[in-house]
Short mmCIF file of C-alpha atoms in Angstrom, two decimals:
data_model
loop_
_atom_site.label_atom_id
_atom_site.label_comp_id
_atom_site.label_asym_id
_atom_site.label_seq_id
_atom_site.Cartn_x
_atom_site.Cartn_y
_atom_site.Cartn_z
CA MET A 1 15.32 22.90 -3.33
CA PHE A 2 12.68 23.33 -5.49
CA GLU A 3 14.76 21.22 -7.57
CA THR A 4 15.41 18.58 -5.50
CA GLU A 5 11.64 18.53 -4.13
CA THR A 6 10.23 17.94 -7.82
CA PHE A 7 12.96 14.91 -8.38
CA LEU A 8 11.75 13.09 -5.62
CA ALA A 9 8.13 13.66 -6.51
CA ALA A 10 8.93 12.55 -10.31
CA SER A 11 10.92 9.18 -8.66
CA LEU A 12 8.01 8.52 -6.20
CA LEU A 13 6.07 6.96 -8.75
CA PRO A 14 8.35 4.38 -10.39
CA ALA A 15 9.93 4.05 -7.07
CA LEU A 16 6.40 2.79 -5.40
CA LEU A 17 6.00 0.45 -8.34
CA ILE A 18 9.47 -1.20 -7.69
CA ALA A 19 8.10 -1.67 -4.03
CA PHE A 20 5.00 -3.26 -4.99
CA SER A 21 6.86 -5.62 -7.65
CA ALA A 22 9.71 -6.38 -4.73
CA GLY A 23 6.81 -7.03 -2.13
CA ILE A 24 5.49 -9.59 -4.82
CA LEU A 25 8.86 -11.24 -5.53
CA SER A 26 9.15 -11.37 -1.81
CA PHE A 27 6.19 -13.47 -1.63
CA LEU A 28 7.27 -16.35 -4.10
CA SER A 29 11.12 -16.30 -2.61
CA PRO A 30 11.62 -19.95 -1.45
CA CYS A 31 11.12 -19.14 2.07
CA VAL A 32 7.92 -17.64 1.92
CA LEU A 33 5.53 -19.58 -0.42
CA PRO A 34 5.81 -23.05 0.75
CA ILE A 35 4.70 -22.17 4.00
CA VAL A 36 2.22 -20.26 2.97
CA PRO A 37 -1.30 -22.89 3.23
CA PRO A 38 -0.50 -23.63 6.39
CA TYR A 39 0.44 -20.37 7.59
CA LEU A 40 -2.92 -19.26 6.58
CA ALA A 41 -4.63 -22.44 8.08
CA TYR A 42 -2.76 -21.81 11.48
CA MET A 43 -4.07 -17.71 11.69
CA GLY A 44 -7.39 -18.68 10.66
CA GLY A 45 -7.34 -21.46 13.54
CA VAL A 46 -9.05 -23.87 10.93
CA SER A 47 -7.27 -26.50 8.60
CA VAL A 48 -5.88 -26.69 5.28
CA THR A 49 -8.22 -29.84 3.90
CA GLN A 50 -11.53 -26.62 5.54
CA MET A 51 -9.67 -24.22 3.50
CA GLU A 52 -10.14 -26.20 0.90
CA ASP A 53 -13.59 -27.34 1.10
CA ASP A 54 -15.31 -25.04 3.39
CA GLN A 55 -15.88 -21.43 2.53
CA ILE A 56 -16.49 -20.16 5.78
CA ALA A 57 -13.37 -21.66 7.07
CA ARG A 58 -11.54 -19.09 3.86
CA ARG A 59 -13.65 -16.35 5.61
CA ARG A 60 -11.93 -16.74 8.92
CA ALA A 61 -8.40 -17.35 6.40
CA VAL A 62 -9.40 -13.73 5.03
CA VAL A 63 -9.98 -11.58 8.11
CA ALA A 64 -6.73 -13.05 9.59
CA SER A 65 -4.89 -12.15 6.85
CA LEU A 66 -6.06 -8.66 6.81
CA PHE A 67 -4.65 -8.60 10.32
CA PHE A 68 -1.18 -10.43 9.26
CA ILE A 69 -0.82 -7.89 6.29
CA LEU A 70 -1.56 -4.96 8.84
CA GLY A 71 1.17 -6.59 11.26
CA LEU A 72 3.47 -6.54 8.60
CA SER A 73 2.33 -2.73 7.56
CA THR A 74 3.55 -1.78 10.78
CA VAL A 75 6.77 -2.77 10.73
CA PHE A 76 7.69 -2.10 7.25
CA LEU A 77 6.49 1.37 7.95
CA ILE A 78 8.69 2.00 10.63
CA LEU A 79 11.66 0.77 8.70
CA GLY A 80 10.68 3.33 5.88
CA ALA A 81 10.03 6.01 8.37
CA GLY A 82 14.07 5.05 10.14
CA ALA A 83 15.77 4.87 6.77
CA SER A 84 14.55 8.04 4.79
CA ALA A 85 15.06 9.92 8.29
CA LEU A 86 18.88 8.59 7.97
CA GLY A 87 18.68 9.88 4.20
CA ARG A 88 17.46 13.44 5.56
CA THR A 89 20.47 12.93 7.90
CA LEU A 90 22.96 12.17 5.58
CA LEU A 91 21.56 14.45 2.73
CA GLY A 92 24.89 15.92 1.88
CA TYR A 93 26.33 12.22 1.21
CA GLN A 94 23.26 11.32 -1.63
CA SER A 95 25.31 10.11 -4.17
CA TYR A 96 28.04 8.01 -1.95
CA LEU A 97 24.95 6.54 -0.50
CA GLN A 98 23.53 5.62 -3.77
CA MET A 99 26.43 4.02 -5.29
CA GLY A 100 26.92 2.27 -1.87
CA ALA A 101 23.74 1.03 -1.74
CA GLY A 102 23.41 -0.01 -5.32
CA THR A 103 26.84 -2.15 -4.94
CA VAL A 104 25.00 -3.49 -1.77
CA VAL A 105 22.00 -4.24 -3.79
CA ILE A 106 23.88 -5.65 -6.92
CA ILE A 107 25.61 -7.96 -4.40
CA PHE A 108 22.66 -9.78 -3.56
CA GLY A 109 21.04 -10.24 -6.47
CA LEU A 110 24.40 -12.54 -7.55
CA HIS A 111 23.84 -13.93 -4.60
CA PHE A 112 20.07 -14.94 -5.99
CA LEU A 113 21.57 -16.16 -9.83
CA GLY A 114 24.07 -18.31 -7.46
CA VAL A 115 27.44 -16.61 -8.72
CA PHE A 116 28.26 -17.03 -4.70
CA ARG A 117 26.53 -17.99 -1.98
CA LEU A 118 26.18 -15.48 1.18
CA LYS A 119 25.57 -18.21 4.14
CA PHE A 120 23.70 -15.50 6.52
CA LEU A 121 20.84 -14.75 3.50
CA ASP A 122 20.16 -18.65 3.64
CA GLN A 123 19.11 -18.59 7.03
CA GLU A 124 16.31 -17.60 8.49
CA MET A 125 14.98 -16.96 12.29
CA ARG A 126 11.10 -18.00 12.95
CA VAL A 127 9.57 -16.28 15.76
CA ASP A 128 7.46 -18.79 17.71
CA ALA A 129 3.76 -16.60 17.73
CA GLY A 130 2.62 -18.65 20.71
CA ASP A 131 -0.58 -20.37 20.80
CA GLN A 132 -2.54 -17.14 19.25
CA GLY A 133 -3.90 -19.07 16.31
CA GLY A 134 -7.63 -18.52 15.01
CA SER A 135 -7.80 -15.03 16.29
CA ALA A 136 -7.33 -10.68 14.97
CA PHE A 137 -4.82 -10.77 17.63
CA GLY A 138 -2.83 -13.77 16.98
CA ALA A 139 -2.95 -12.78 13.08
CA TYR A 140 -1.54 -9.78 13.86
CA PHE A 141 1.20 -10.72 16.24
CA LEU A 142 2.65 -13.13 13.80
CA GLY A 143 2.70 -10.42 10.52
CA LEU A 144 5.26 -8.49 13.06
CA ALA A 145 6.80 -11.84 14.05
CA PHE A 146 7.13 -12.35 10.35
CA ALA A 147 8.48 -9.01 9.57
CA PHE A 148 10.91 -9.60 11.54
CA GLY A 149 11.75 -13.45 11.50
CA TRP A 150 12.12 -13.33 8.13
CA THR A 151 14.16 -10.40 7.30
CA PRO A 152 17.33 -12.14 6.85
CA CYS A 153 15.62 -14.18 3.88
CA LEU A 154 13.86 -11.13 2.59
CA GLY A 155 17.31 -9.10 3.17
CA PRO A 156 18.04 -8.89 -0.38
CA ILE A 157 14.59 -7.53 -1.69
CA LEU A 158 13.82 -5.59 1.36
CA SER A 159 17.68 -3.96 1.18
CA ALA A 160 16.81 -2.60 -2.28
CA ILE A 161 13.75 -0.68 -1.09
CA LEU A 162 15.46 0.46 2.17
CA SER A 163 17.74 2.28 0.09
CA LEU A 164 15.13 3.53 -1.79
CA ALA A 165 13.62 5.05 0.91
CA THR A 166 17.06 6.29 2.30
CA GLY A 167 17.39 8.18 -1.11
CA THR A 168 13.92 10.24 -0.34
CA GLY A 169 15.34 11.71 2.35
CA ASP A 170 11.50 11.88 3.72
CA VAL A 171 9.91 10.23 6.16
CA GLY A 172 6.61 10.79 4.96
CA LYS A 173 7.13 8.91 1.44
CA GLY A 174 9.84 6.42 2.74
CA ALA A 175 7.17 5.63 5.00
CA VAL A 176 5.08 4.96 2.18
CA MET A 177 6.99 3.08 0.02
CA LEU A 178 7.63 0.50 2.73
CA GLY A 179 3.87 0.34 3.17
CA VAL A 180 3.13 -0.08 -0.56
CA TYR A 181 6.33 -3.57 -0.36
CA ALA A 182 4.02 -4.80 2.49
CA ILE A 183 1.33 -4.84 0.71
CA GLY A 184 3.06 -6.17 -2.34
CA LEU A 185 4.01 -8.81 0.14
CA GLY A 186 0.37 -9.45 2.22
CA VAL A 187 -2.10 -9.11 -0.53
CA PRO A 188 -0.90 -12.56 -2.90
CA PHE A 189 -1.78 -14.30 1.40
CA LEU A 190 -5.11 -12.37 0.78
CA LEU A 191 -5.90 -13.40 -2.46
CA VAL A 192 -4.81 -17.47 -1.48
CA ALA A 193 -7.03 -17.14 1.45
CA ALA A 194 -9.97 -16.16 -0.73
CA PHE A 195 -8.95 -18.19 -3.69
CA PHE A 196 -7.55 -21.46 -2.35
CA PRO A 197 -9.28 -24.00 -4.07
CA GLN A 198 -8.39 -22.04 -7.21
CA MET A 199 -4.56 -20.85 -6.11
CA LYS A 200 -3.97 -24.60 -5.40
CA ARG A 201 -2.30 -25.24 -9.02
CA PRO A 202 -0.42 -22.02 -9.68
CA MET A 203 1.25 -22.53 -6.36
CA ALA A 204 1.95 -25.92 -6.86
CA TRP A 205 3.72 -24.44 -10.35
CA MET A 206 5.33 -21.48 -8.42
CA LYS A 207 6.93 -24.68 -6.22
CA ARG A 208 8.56 -26.46 -8.72
CA ASN A 209 9.69 -23.58 -10.04
CA LEU A 210 11.43 -21.90 -7.54
CA GLY A 211 14.87 -21.93 -9.15
CA ILE A 212 13.41 -19.74 -11.60
CA ILE A 213 11.61 -17.44 -10.19
CA GLU A 214 14.86 -16.79 -7.30
CA LYS A 215 17.35 -16.03 -11.02
CA ILE A 216 14.41 -13.51 -12.39
CA SER A 217 14.91 -11.60 -8.70
CA GLY A 218 18.63 -12.05 -9.25
CA VAL A 219 18.17 -10.19 -12.27
CA LEU A 220 15.86 -7.63 -11.32
CA LEU A 221 18.01 -6.53 -8.48
CA VAL A 222 20.92 -6.48 -10.43
CA ILE A 223 19.06 -4.27 -12.79
CA VAL A 224 18.02 -1.95 -9.99
CA GLY A 225 21.73 -1.81 -8.28
CA LEU A 226 22.79 -1.14 -11.25
CA ALA A 227 20.40 1.57 -11.90
CA MET A 228 21.08 3.14 -8.23
CA ALA A 229 24.95 2.87 -8.64
CA THR A 230 25.23 4.49 -12.20
CA GLY A 231 22.54 7.46 -10.97
CA PHE A 232 20.90 6.36 -13.89
CA LEU A 233 17.54 6.23 -11.77
CA THR A 234 17.80 9.98 -11.11
CA VAL A 235 18.16 10.26 -14.95
CA PHE A 236 14.95 8.14 -15.17
CA ALA A 237 13.29 10.23 -12.38
CA TYR A 238 13.99 13.51 -14.43
CA TRP A 239 12.74 12.10 -17.83
CA MET A 240 8.94 10.70 -16.02
CA LEU A 241 9.04 14.27 -14.45
CA GLU A 242 9.39 15.43 -18.59
CA ALA A 243 7.74 13.05 -20.36
CA PHE A 244 4.89 13.79 -17.34
CA PRO A 245 4.81 17.10 -15.60
CA ALA A 246 1.52 15.97 -13.36
CA LEU A 247 3.70 13.80 -11.27
CA ALA A 248 4.85 17.08 -9.72
CA ILE A 249 1.88 16.72 -8.09
CA PHE A 250 2.74 13.95 -6.10
CA GLY A 251 5.50 16.44 -4.26
#
């Protein structure tokens, strides 16, 4: 039991790094990045032009973004806790779960690389947030709607993080992992809102290179999937524990 708990402690830090990176990659996905400016403007109750020229308008967008991130986090925390609870229930089948989850993540990575296309991953279900723009409640509700409505589009990356959360078998750690994923996805919204004039050029460059970003995401997913399916993630976690014994305090 102690060995298992120690392993989970060692594996938590790299898993959190993967979760945060996955959140950023989700932000850079083709179905999220292009809609960032109009979403920020809608949530703040301002126009895109006002966000460029008016500092007060940007502040309103920043406040709205904070509540938007809170809405995202609410959904993903629940998903993380649920996945971890499932992992605890199926603890005796962890090796099979890791192999199966790794295989699924590899398939999603190959989808991003264009080896084949899974049509249901090219679709998105946008949930109408109603006439709630310009209010904290509206931004929070939009965060909830975003987390649910964009799940098909975020599916490949999100599934990898959910698989890692399932592998922990710990509800608290699984929730933390998905919370970190939500932060990785949500904080870029906050940065764009706060520094919109300065971020216009980098965002334009990213939009022009969405294909390259998608390929990079695919490569990373294949690597993570292989690590999960072959058990290398477990080996790496034990190596982390031996190299950095202080990681045991996270348990």
